[in-house]
Coordinates of C-alpha atoms and ligand atoms in Angstrom, one line a residue:
Y17 CA 262.1 100.4 151.9
Q18 CA 265.9 100.5 152.4
G19 CA 265.5 104.1 153.6
L20 CA 263.0 103.0 156.1
A21 CA 265.4 100.8 157.9
G22 CA 266.2 102.1 161.2
R23 CA 263.5 104.6 161.3
S24 CA 260.9 104.8 163.8
T25 CA 257.3 103.9 163.2
K26 CA 256.3 107.5 163.6
E27 CA 258.8 108.6 161.0
V28 CA 257.7 105.8 158.7
L29 CA 254.1 106.9 159.1
Q30 CA 255.2 110.5 158.4
L31 CA 257.1 109.5 155.4
Y32 CA 254.3 107.3 154.1
A33 CA 251.8 110.2 154.5
A34 CA 254.1 112.5 152.7
H35 CA 254.5 110.0 149.9
G36 CA 250.7 109.5 149.7
H37 CA 250.2 113.2 149.6
Q38 CA 252.8 113.5 146.8
M39 CA 251.1 110.8 144.8
K40 CA 247.8 112.4 145.4
L41 CA 249.1 115.7 144.0
Q42 CA 250.6 113.9 141.0
R43 CA 247.3 112.1 140.3
S44 CA 245.2 115.2 140.6
S45 CA 247.5 117.0 138.2
V46 CA 247.1 114.2 135.6
V47 CA 243.3 114.3 136.1
T48 CA 243.3 117.9 135.7
Q49 CA 245.3 117.6 132.5
L50 CA 243.0 114.9 131.2
H51 CA 240.0 117.0 132.2
E52 CA 241.4 119.9 130.4
A53 CA 242.1 117.8 127.3
V54 CA 238.6 116.3 127.3
K55 CA 237.1 119.8 127.8
K56 CA 239.0 121.2 125.0
R57 CA 238.0 118.4 122.7
L58 CA 234.4 118.7 123.7
K59 CA 234.4 122.4 123.1
Q60 CA 235.8 121.8 119.6
D61 CA 233.3 119.1 118.8
L62 CA 230.5 121.3 120.2
K63 CA 231.7 124.2 118.1
S64 CA 231.8 122.1 114.9
L65 CA 228.4 120.6 115.7
H66 CA 227.1 124.1 116.2
S67 CA 228.4 125.3 113.0
F68 CA 227.1 122.2 111.2
A69 CA 223.7 122.7 112.8
L70 CA 223.8 126.3 111.8
E71 CA 224.7 125.5 108.2
L72 CA 221.9 122.9 108.1
S73 CA 219.3 125.3 109.4
K74 CA 220.5 128.0 106.9
N75 CA 220.2 125.5 104.2
F76 CA 216.8 124.4 105.3
Q77 CA 215.7 128.0 105.5
R78 CA 217.0 128.7 102.1
Q79 CA 215.3 125.7 100.6
S80 CA 212.1 126.3 102.3
K81 CA 212.2 129.9 101.1
T82 CA 212.6 128.7 97.5
C83 CA 209.8 126.2 98.0
L84 CA 207.6 129.0 99.5
Y85 CA 208.4 131.1 96.5
Q86 CA 207.5 128.4 94.2
I87 CA 204.3 127.6 96.0
L88 CA 203.4 131.3 96.0
A89 CA 204.0 131.5 92.3
A90 CA 201.9 128.5 91.7
V91 CA 199.1 129.9 93.9
Q92 CA 199.3 133.1 92.0
G93 CA 199.2 131.2 88.7
I94 CA 196.1 129.3 89.8
Q95 CA 194.5 132.5 91.0
L96 CA 195.2 134.2 87.7
Q97 CA 193.8 131.1 85.9
N98 CA 190.8 131.2 88.1
E99 CA 190.3 134.8 87.3
A100 CA 190.7 134.2 83.6
M101 CA 188.3 131.2 83.9
R102 CA 185.8 133.5 85.6
M103 CA 186.2 136.0 82.9
F104 CA 185.7 133.4 80.3
Q105 CA 182.6 132.1 82.1
I106 CA 181.2 135.6 82.2
K107 CA 182.0 136.1 78.5
A108 CA 180.5 132.7 77.6
F109 CA 177.4 133.6 79.6
D110 CA 177.1 136.9 77.8
L111 CA 177.7 135.2 74.5
E112 CA 175.1 132.6 75.3
Q113 CA 172.6 135.3 76.2
S114 CA 173.3 137.2 73.1
L115 CA 173.1 134.0 71.0
Q116 CA 169.7 133.3 72.6
E117 CA 168.6 136.9 71.7
V118 CA 169.9 136.4 68.2
I119 CA 168.1 133.1 67.9
E120 CA 164.8 134.7 69.1
R121 CA 165.3 137.6 66.8
Y122 CA 166.1 135.2 63.9
E123 CA 163.0 133.2 64.6
K124 CA 160.9 136.4 64.6
E125 CA 162.6 137.6 61.4
K126 CA 162.0 134.2 59.9
Q127 CA 158.4 134.4 60.6
K128 CA 158.2 137.9 59.3
R129 CA 160.1 136.8 56.2
K130 CA 157.7 133.9 55.7
A131 CA 154.7 136.2 56.0
L132 CA 156.3 138.7 53.6
H133 CA 157.2 135.9 51.3
N134 CA 153.7 134.6 51.2
S135 CA 152.2 138.1 50.6
L136 CA 154.8 138.6 47.8
V137 CA 153.9 135.3 46.2
E138 CA 150.2 136.3 46.6
L139 CA 150.8 139.8 45.1
R140 CA 152.5 138.2 42.1
G141 CA 149.4 136.2 41.6
N142 CA 149.0 132.5 41.4
I143 CA 150.4 132.3 37.8
R144 CA 153.8 133.6 37.1
V145 CA 155.7 133.2 33.8
H146 CA 159.5 133.1 33.5
C147 CA 161.2 132.9 30.2
R148 CA 164.5 131.3 29.4
I149 CA 166.4 131.9 26.2
R150 CA 168.9 129.1 25.5
P151 CA 172.2 129.7 23.8
L152 CA 172.7 129.2 20.1
L153 CA 173.8 125.6 19.6
P154 CA 175.6 123.8 16.8
F155 CA 172.4 122.1 15.5
D156 CA 170.8 125.5 15.0
D157 CA 173.0 125.8 11.9
A158 CA 171.8 122.6 10.2
G159 CA 169.2 123.5 7.6
G160 CA 167.4 121.3 5.0
H161 CA 169.2 120.5 1.7
S162 CA 167.0 122.9 -0.2
V163 CA 168.1 125.8 1.9
S164 CA 170.7 128.1 0.3
Q165 CA 173.9 128.9 2.3
D166 CA 172.7 132.5 2.7
R167 CA 169.4 131.5 4.2
Q168 CA 171.2 129.0 6.5
R169 CA 173.4 131.8 7.8
N170 CA 170.3 133.9 8.5
F171 CA 168.6 131.0 10.2
S172 CA 171.2 130.7 12.8
E173 CA 171.2 134.5 13.4
K174 CA 170.0 135.4 16.9
V175 CA 166.7 137.2 17.0
A176 CA 165.5 136.7 20.7
Y177 CA 167.4 138.4 23.5
A178 CA 167.0 139.0 27.1
A179 CA 166.9 142.8 27.2
D180 CA 166.9 142.8 30.9
D181 CA 165.8 140.6 33.9
E182 CA 162.2 141.0 32.9
T183 CA 162.1 141.8 29.2
V184 CA 162.5 139.7 26.1
L185 CA 163.3 141.6 22.9
V186 CA 162.6 139.9 19.5
K187 CA 164.2 141.8 16.8
C188 CA 164.4 140.6 13.2
S189 CA 164.5 142.1 9.8
R190 CA 164.5 139.8 6.8
P191 CA 164.5 140.9 3.1
G192 CA 160.9 140.5 1.8
H193 CA 159.4 140.4 5.3
A194 CA 158.1 143.1 7.6
S195 CA 160.7 143.7 10.3
V196 CA 159.8 142.6 13.7
S197 CA 160.8 144.4 16.9
K198 CA 158.8 143.5 19.9
T199 CA 159.2 143.2 23.6
F200 CA 157.5 140.9 26.1
Q201 CA 157.4 141.3 29.9
F202 CA 157.6 138.4 32.3
E203 CA 158.3 138.0 36.0
R204 CA 161.8 136.9 35.1
V205 CA 163.8 136.5 32.0
Y206 CA 167.0 134.4 31.8
N207 CA 169.6 135.1 29.1
D208 CA 171.6 132.3 27.4
L209 CA 174.4 132.5 30.0
E210 CA 172.3 132.0 33.0
S211 CA 173.0 128.7 34.8
Q212 CA 170.7 126.0 36.1
D213 CA 171.5 127.4 39.5
A214 CA 170.2 130.8 38.7
V215 CA 167.0 129.4 37.2
F216 CA 166.4 127.3 40.3
A217 CA 167.1 130.1 42.7
D218 CA 163.9 131.8 41.5
V219 CA 161.9 128.6 41.6
A220 CA 162.9 127.6 45.1
P221 CA 160.6 130.1 47.0
L222 CA 157.6 128.3 45.5
L223 CA 158.6 125.2 47.3
T224 CA 158.3 127.1 50.6
S225 CA 154.7 127.6 49.6
L226 CA 154.4 123.9 49.0
L227 CA 155.4 123.2 52.6
D228 CA 153.1 125.9 53.7
G229 CA 150.3 123.9 52.3
Y230 CA 149.8 125.1 48.7
N231 CA 149.9 122.9 45.7
V232 CA 152.5 123.9 43.2
C233 CA 153.0 123.3 39.5
I234 CA 156.1 124.1 37.5
M235 CA 155.9 123.5 33.8
A236 CA 158.2 124.1 30.8
Y237 CA 156.6 125.3 27.7
G238 CA 158.2 125.7 24.3
Q239 CA 158.9 124.1 20.9
T240 CA 161.0 121.0 20.6
G241 CA 164.7 121.8 21.1
S242 CA 164.1 125.0 23.0
G243 CA 165.5 123.6 26.3
K244 CA 162.5 122.3 28.2
T245 CA 164.0 119.0 29.2
Y246 CA 167.3 120.6 29.9
T247 CA 165.6 123.1 32.1
M248 CA 163.4 120.6 33.9
L249 CA 165.7 117.6 34.2
G250 CA 169.1 118.5 32.9
P251 CA 171.2 117.5 29.9
Q252 CA 170.1 114.1 28.6
L253 CA 172.5 111.3 28.1
E254 CA 173.3 110.5 24.4
G255 CA 170.9 108.0 23.0
N256 CA 169.2 107.6 26.3
L257 CA 166.1 109.3 27.6
A258 CA 167.5 109.3 31.1
F259 CA 169.4 112.3 32.3
S260 CA 172.8 112.5 33.9
I261 CA 172.8 112.5 37.7
E262 CA 176.5 112.9 38.1
E263 CA 176.9 116.5 36.9
E264 CA 175.3 118.2 39.9
S265 CA 175.7 121.8 38.6
E266 CA 173.8 120.8 35.4
L267 CA 170.8 119.3 37.2
G268 CA 167.5 120.9 36.2
I269 CA 164.5 122.0 38.2
I270 CA 163.0 118.5 38.9
P271 CA 166.0 117.0 40.8
R272 CA 166.8 120.3 42.5
A273 CA 163.2 120.8 43.6
T274 CA 163.2 117.3 45.1
Q275 CA 166.5 118.0 47.0
E276 CA 164.9 121.3 48.3
V277 CA 161.7 119.6 49.4
F278 CA 163.7 117.1 51.4
R279 CA 165.8 119.9 52.9
L280 CA 162.7 121.9 53.8
I281 CA 161.0 118.9 55.4
S282 CA 164.2 118.3 57.6
E283 CA 163.7 121.8 58.9
K284 CA 160.1 121.4 59.9
P285 CA 158.9 120.8 63.4
P286 CA 158.3 117.2 64.3
G287 CA 155.4 115.6 62.6
S288 CA 155.5 112.8 60.1
Y289 CA 156.2 113.6 56.5
W290 CA 156.5 111.2 53.7
V291 CA 157.0 111.9 50.0
E292 CA 155.6 109.8 47.2
V293 CA 156.4 110.0 43.6
S294 CA 154.4 109.2 40.5
V295 CA 155.6 109.6 37.0
V296 CA 153.1 109.7 34.1
E297 CA 153.2 110.6 30.5
V298 CA 150.3 112.0 28.6
Y299 CA 150.6 110.7 25.1
N300 CA 147.8 111.1 22.5
N301 CA 145.5 112.2 25.2
E302 CA 146.1 109.0 27.2
I303 CA 147.7 108.8 30.6
F304 CA 150.5 106.2 31.0
D305 CA 151.8 105.2 34.4
L306 CA 155.6 105.0 34.0
L307 CA 156.2 103.5 37.4
A308 CA 153.7 100.6 37.1
K309 CA 155.4 97.2 37.4
D310 CA 154.5 93.9 35.8
S311 CA 154.4 90.7 37.8
Y312 CA 158.2 90.3 37.3
G313 CA 158.8 93.7 39.0
K314 CA 159.8 95.2 35.7
V315 CA 158.7 98.8 35.0
F316 CA 156.3 99.1 32.1
G317 CA 153.8 101.7 31.1
V318 CA 150.1 101.1 31.9
K319 CA 147.2 103.2 30.7
R320 CA 145.3 105.0 33.5
D321 CA 142.4 107.4 33.6
V322 CA 141.9 110.6 35.4
V323 CA 138.7 111.2 37.4
T324 CA 137.2 113.9 39.5
T325 CA 136.5 112.9 43.1
R326 CA 133.4 113.8 45.1
E327 CA 135.5 116.6 46.8
G328 CA 136.1 118.1 43.3
K329 CA 139.7 117.0 43.1
S330 CA 141.4 115.2 40.2
D331 CA 142.6 111.7 40.9
V332 CA 144.2 108.9 38.9
P333 CA 142.8 105.7 40.3
L334 CA 145.4 102.8 40.6
L335 CA 148.3 105.2 39.8
T336 CA 151.6 103.9 41.2
H337 CA 153.0 106.0 44.0
E338 CA 156.4 105.1 45.3
T339 CA 157.6 106.4 48.6
V340 CA 161.0 107.9 48.4
E341 CA 163.2 109.0 51.3
N342 CA 165.8 111.1 49.6
A343 CA 166.5 112.9 46.4
S344 CA 168.8 110.3 45.0
E345 CA 166.2 107.5 45.5
F346 CA 163.9 109.8 43.6
L347 CA 166.3 110.4 40.7
H348 CA 166.9 106.7 40.1
L349 CA 163.1 106.1 40.2
V350 CA 162.3 108.9 37.7
N351 CA 165.2 107.9 35.5
K352 CA 163.9 104.4 35.3
G353 CA 160.4 105.7 34.4
L354 CA 161.8 108.0 31.8
Q355 CA 163.3 105.2 29.7
L356 CA 159.8 104.3 28.8
R357 CA 158.9 107.6 27.3
V358 CA 157.4 107.5 23.9
T359 CA 159.4 109.6 21.4
H360 CA 159.3 110.2 17.8
P361 CA 162.2 111.9 16.0
T362 CA 161.0 114.9 14.0
L363 CA 163.0 117.0 11.7
V364 CA 163.4 119.7 14.4
H365 CA 165.4 117.7 16.8
A366 CA 166.4 114.1 16.9
H367 CA 165.2 113.4 20.4
S368 CA 162.0 115.3 20.1
S369 CA 159.6 114.4 22.8
R370 CA 156.0 113.9 21.7
S371 CA 154.4 113.5 25.1
H372 CA 153.9 115.5 28.2
L373 CA 155.9 114.2 31.2
V374 CA 154.3 114.8 34.6
V375 CA 156.4 114.0 37.7
T376 CA 154.3 114.4 40.9
L377 CA 155.6 114.6 44.4
T378 CA 152.9 114.2 46.9
I379 CA 153.9 115.3 50.4
T380 CA 151.8 113.9 53.2
T381 CA 152.0 115.4 56.6
V382 CA 150.6 113.5 59.5
V383 CA 149.9 115.6 62.5
F384 CA 149.0 114.2 65.9
G385 CA 146.1 115.9 67.8
D386 CA 146.7 119.4 68.9
N387 CA 150.0 120.1 67.1
F388 CA 148.1 120.7 63.9
G389 CA 147.8 124.5 64.3
T390 CA 151.5 125.0 65.0
L391 CA 152.7 123.4 61.8
W392 CA 151.6 126.2 59.5
E393 CA 152.6 129.6 60.6
D394 CA 150.0 131.5 58.6
E395 CA 146.7 131.2 60.3
Q396 CA 144.6 131.2 57.2
T397 CA 146.5 128.2 55.7
S398 CA 146.2 126.4 59.0
Q399 CA 142.5 126.9 59.2
R400 CA 142.0 125.9 55.6
L401 CA 144.1 122.8 55.9
N402 CA 142.5 121.9 59.2
K403 CA 139.2 121.7 57.4
E404 CA 140.6 119.6 54.6
A405 CA 142.5 117.4 56.9
S406 CA 139.7 116.3 59.1
C407 CA 139.8 112.8 57.5
T408 CA 141.2 110.3 59.9
F409 CA 143.7 107.7 58.9
P410 CA 142.6 104.1 58.5
Q411 CA 140.2 104.4 55.7
K412 CA 142.5 106.7 53.7
M413 CA 145.4 104.4 54.3
R414 CA 143.5 101.5 52.8
D415 CA 142.4 103.6 49.8
N416 CA 146.0 104.6 49.0
K417 CA 148.1 102.5 46.8
F418 CA 151.4 102.4 48.6
T419 CA 153.8 100.2 46.8
S420 CA 156.6 100.1 49.3
S421 CA 155.1 99.3 52.6
S422 CA 158.3 98.2 54.1
R423 CA 159.7 101.6 54.6
A424 CA 160.0 103.0 58.1
S425 CA 158.2 106.2 57.1
S426 CA 155.6 104.4 55.1
P427 CA 152.1 105.2 56.2
V428 CA 151.1 101.6 56.6
Q429 CA 153.4 101.3 59.6
L430 CA 152.0 104.3 61.3
E431 CA 149.6 103.4 64.0
A432 CA 146.4 105.1 63.3
T433 CA 144.8 107.0 66.1
E434 CA 141.6 109.0 66.2
K435 CA 143.5 112.2 66.7
M436 CA 145.8 111.7 63.7
K437 CA 145.2 113.9 60.6
Q438 CA 146.9 114.0 57.3
V439 CA 147.3 116.7 54.8
K440 CA 148.5 116.2 51.3
T441 CA 150.2 118.8 49.1
R442 CA 151.3 118.2 45.6
L443 CA 154.2 119.4 43.5
Q444 CA 153.7 118.7 39.8
L445 CA 156.7 119.1 37.5
V446 CA 155.8 119.1 33.9
D447 CA 158.0 118.8 30.8
L448 CA 155.4 119.6 28.1
A449 CA 155.6 118.1 24.6
G450 CA 157.0 120.4 21.9
S451 CA 154.6 123.3 21.0
E452 CA 155.7 123.6 17.3
C453 CA 153.1 123.6 14.6
I454 CA 152.8 120.8 12.0
G455 CA 154.2 122.7 9.1
M456 CA 157.5 123.3 10.9
S457 CA 158.2 119.7 11.8
G458 CA 157.1 118.3 8.5
V459 CA 155.4 115.2 10.0
T460 CA 152.7 113.0 8.5
G461 CA 150.6 109.9 9.5
A462 CA 151.0 108.7 13.1
A463 CA 153.2 111.6 13.9
L464 CA 150.6 114.0 12.5
R465 CA 148.1 112.4 14.9
E466 CA 150.5 112.9 17.7
T467 CA 151.0 116.5 16.8
S468 CA 147.3 117.2 16.6
F469 CA 146.9 115.7 20.1
I470 CA 149.7 117.8 21.4
N471 CA 148.3 120.9 19.8
R472 CA 144.9 120.2 21.3
S473 CA 146.2 119.6 24.8
L474 CA 148.3 122.7 24.6
S475 CA 145.4 124.8 23.5
A476 CA 143.3 123.3 26.2
L477 CA 146.1 124.4 28.6
A478 CA 146.0 127.9 27.2
D479 CA 142.2 128.0 27.6
V480 CA 142.5 126.9 31.2
L481 CA 145.2 129.4 32.0
G482 CA 143.2 132.2 30.2
A483 CA 140.1 131.3 32.3
I484 CA 142.1 131.4 35.5
A485 CA 143.8 134.6 34.6
E486 CA 140.4 136.2 33.9
Q487 CA 138.9 134.6 37.0
R488 CA 136.1 133.1 35.0
A489 CA 133.6 131.0 36.8
H490 CA 134.1 128.1 34.5
V491 CA 137.5 126.7 34.0
P492 CA 137.5 124.0 31.3
Y493 CA 139.9 121.6 33.0
R494 CA 138.2 118.6 31.5
N495 CA 138.8 119.5 27.9
S496 CA 142.0 117.4 27.9
K497 CA 143.6 114.8 30.1
L498 CA 146.6 117.0 30.6
T499 CA 144.6 119.9 32.2
H500 CA 142.4 117.5 34.1
L501 CA 145.5 115.8 35.5
L502 CA 147.0 119.2 36.5
Q503 CA 143.7 120.7 37.8
D504 CA 144.6 120.8 41.5
S505 CA 148.0 122.3 41.0
I506 CA 147.1 125.0 38.6
G507 CA 143.7 126.0 39.7
G508 CA 142.3 127.1 43.1
D509 CA 144.9 128.6 45.3
A510 CA 147.7 126.5 43.8
K511 CA 150.8 128.3 42.5
L512 CA 151.8 127.8 38.9
L513 CA 155.1 128.7 37.3
V514 CA 155.3 128.5 33.5
M515 CA 158.9 128.4 32.3
L516 CA 158.8 129.5 28.7
C517 CA 161.7 128.1 26.7
I518 CA 162.9 129.9 23.7
S519 CA 165.3 129.1 20.9
P520 CA 167.1 132.3 19.9
G521 CA 167.7 131.6 16.2
Q522 CA 165.8 133.3 13.4
K523 CA 164.8 129.8 12.1
Y524 CA 162.5 129.5 15.1
L525 CA 161.0 133.0 15.0
T526 CA 157.4 131.9 14.4
E527 CA 157.6 129.3 17.1
S528 CA 159.2 131.7 19.5
M529 CA 156.6 134.4 18.9
Q530 CA 153.9 131.8 19.5
S531 CA 155.4 130.7 22.8
L532 CA 155.9 134.3 24.0
G533 CA 152.3 135.0 23.1
F534 CA 151.2 131.9 25.1
G535 CA 153.2 133.2 28.1
T536 CA 151.9 136.7 27.8
R537 CA 148.3 135.4 27.8
A538 CA 148.9 133.1 30.8
R539 CA 150.2 135.9 33.0
Q540 CA 147.6 137.3 35.3
V541 CA 146.5 140.7 34.2
Q542 CA 145.0 141.8 37.5
R543 CA 148.1 141.3 39.5
G544 CA 147.7 141.8 43.2
Q545 CA 144.0 141.4 43.1
V546 CA 143.9 137.7 43.1
K547 CA 143.1 136.7 46.6
K548 CA 143.0 133.0 47.2
K549 CA 139.6 133.3 48.9
N550 CA 137.9 134.8 45.9
F551 CA 139.3 132.1 43.6
P552 CA 136.7 129.8 41.9
M553 CA 137.0 126.5 43.6
P554 CA 137.7 123.6 41.2
N555 CA 134.4 121.8 42.0
K556 CA 132.4 125.0 41.2
A557 CA 134.3 125.4 38.0
K558 CA 132.8 122.4 36.3
Ligands
ADP604 P1 163.4 120.3 24.4 O1 163.2 119.4 25.7 O2 162.7 121.6 24.6 O3 163.1 119.5 23.2 P2 166.1 120.0 25.1 O4 166.1 120.3 26.5 O5 166.3 118.6 24.7 O6 164.9 120.7 24.4 O7 167.3 120.9 24.5 C1 167.8 120.8 23.2 C2 169.3 120.8 23.3 O8 169.8 122.0 23.7 C3 169.9 119.8 24.2 O9 171.1 119.3 23.6 C4 170.3 120.6 25.4 O10 171.4 120.0 26.1 C5 170.6 121.9 24.8 N1 170.3 123.0 25.7 C6 169.0 123.5 26.0 N2 169.1 124.5 26.8 C7 170.4 124.8 27.1 C8 171.1 125.7 27.8 N3 170.4 126.7 28.6 N4 172.4 125.7 27.9 C9 173.1 124.8 27.1 N5 172.4 123.8 26.4 C10 171.1 123.8 26.3
MG605 MG1 162.4 117.5 25.6

């Protein structure tokens, strides 16, 4: 402002304009500088932002690529699994189909086998005889006091052998006696080493016949001490007439047959089956019911009689039949009955059994209406049984003496309908009394009486078997209670197996020869010609 003093207005204005211009120039340069700085900074930021974004997108790309790979791999895995699954499905389908084919083939084969089995059984005839030679045992050595050491040694010498599966050889030469060398042929011969298992294996097929509608009888014949009870029941407990149930491998035919019957029943098409048991003893030509109970429920033996029904069948009125549902129930029941058996120790063997034991399993099949024909595969049996089964239920049920009506499978609980039919088949398992002759056992008095009854019943049995083997019109079943009782399961189209039991020692030579002779006579001579149709029916036979 000092500089302005004395200046004209015009000059002042000029100076002021110049000053403003200069200020303007100065401002604009600052703005430019600022602008430049901001621009630079912005550029830098943009650049770093750009590189950051770039990095981010690269990262993203990388990660999504990995993800994609993983997804692809997973998809591939799933595809592979699907493929494998499909292959498995195809395989499973193929397997299912071939299994179905196998099942069908198996069914056909089973039927064929059954037909073959039945014709084989038929070809063998209705009576077959097997022979079992027991091992030499410690008690075979014991002789009487009067017997010299030398003779004792000879006594325990083995004279009976199984020459092969079908031949028994008896070979013996004693000073002062004619030497013996004889062979006997049977359907099957067991040597002393053959197990209970092996013996039962040959018996089992008969049980198939049982479920096919045939009555079956299996009986052990032989002198006391020859192994009848061992073969039929198993080893007996010391001092007890019952047998040991624990040792399964030692069980005899009776328990095994029962197990097999229950097994076969479980395989059958649905129908109702139940199994009843009766245990009787034939002693001095009298029948004792070993399952009858007194009013306290205690088992005691009661005398029964055997009669022939109007249909020509043998029947024991009032006999106790207990329904059993499995083999162990059966075993306990039989064991209880066995403790009542009458025995008399003879010189031959301390636990000699002087009575015939008959264990009977009655299998009743109830068939509803039209299913009847399908139950038995062979037509003939089916027709035959159809005829026999025409009886309807209610009356029969009342006639039967069922002792355990509380069982689920007991007949009493089955609602009787008009279409219901029942068929009974019977399996009789017999442990015969010793076949030795009186002189051998050295018995007198009451025991002598026993022995003569035994001899009479056994010769009645031999007569019956002889008559059947020769197809005679008359079969003398009624000559003894034993044969009368067994009539339905040894005559007609029933299948009988006689198991001859033989002691191998020289001491028993005479008895063994007698037993082998019995077996030989019992065998049917005309094998293959015995057709069940031609067989004399029991009612005609009397
Ligand atoms: P049975 O009933 O004919 O009088 P047992 O069956 O009581 O004869 O047999 C007499 C003895 O011989 C018994 O001690 C029995 O255990 C034994 N025994 C019988 N057969 C055989 C065998 N095959 N193996 C072993 N021991 C046997
Ligand atoms: Mg015995």
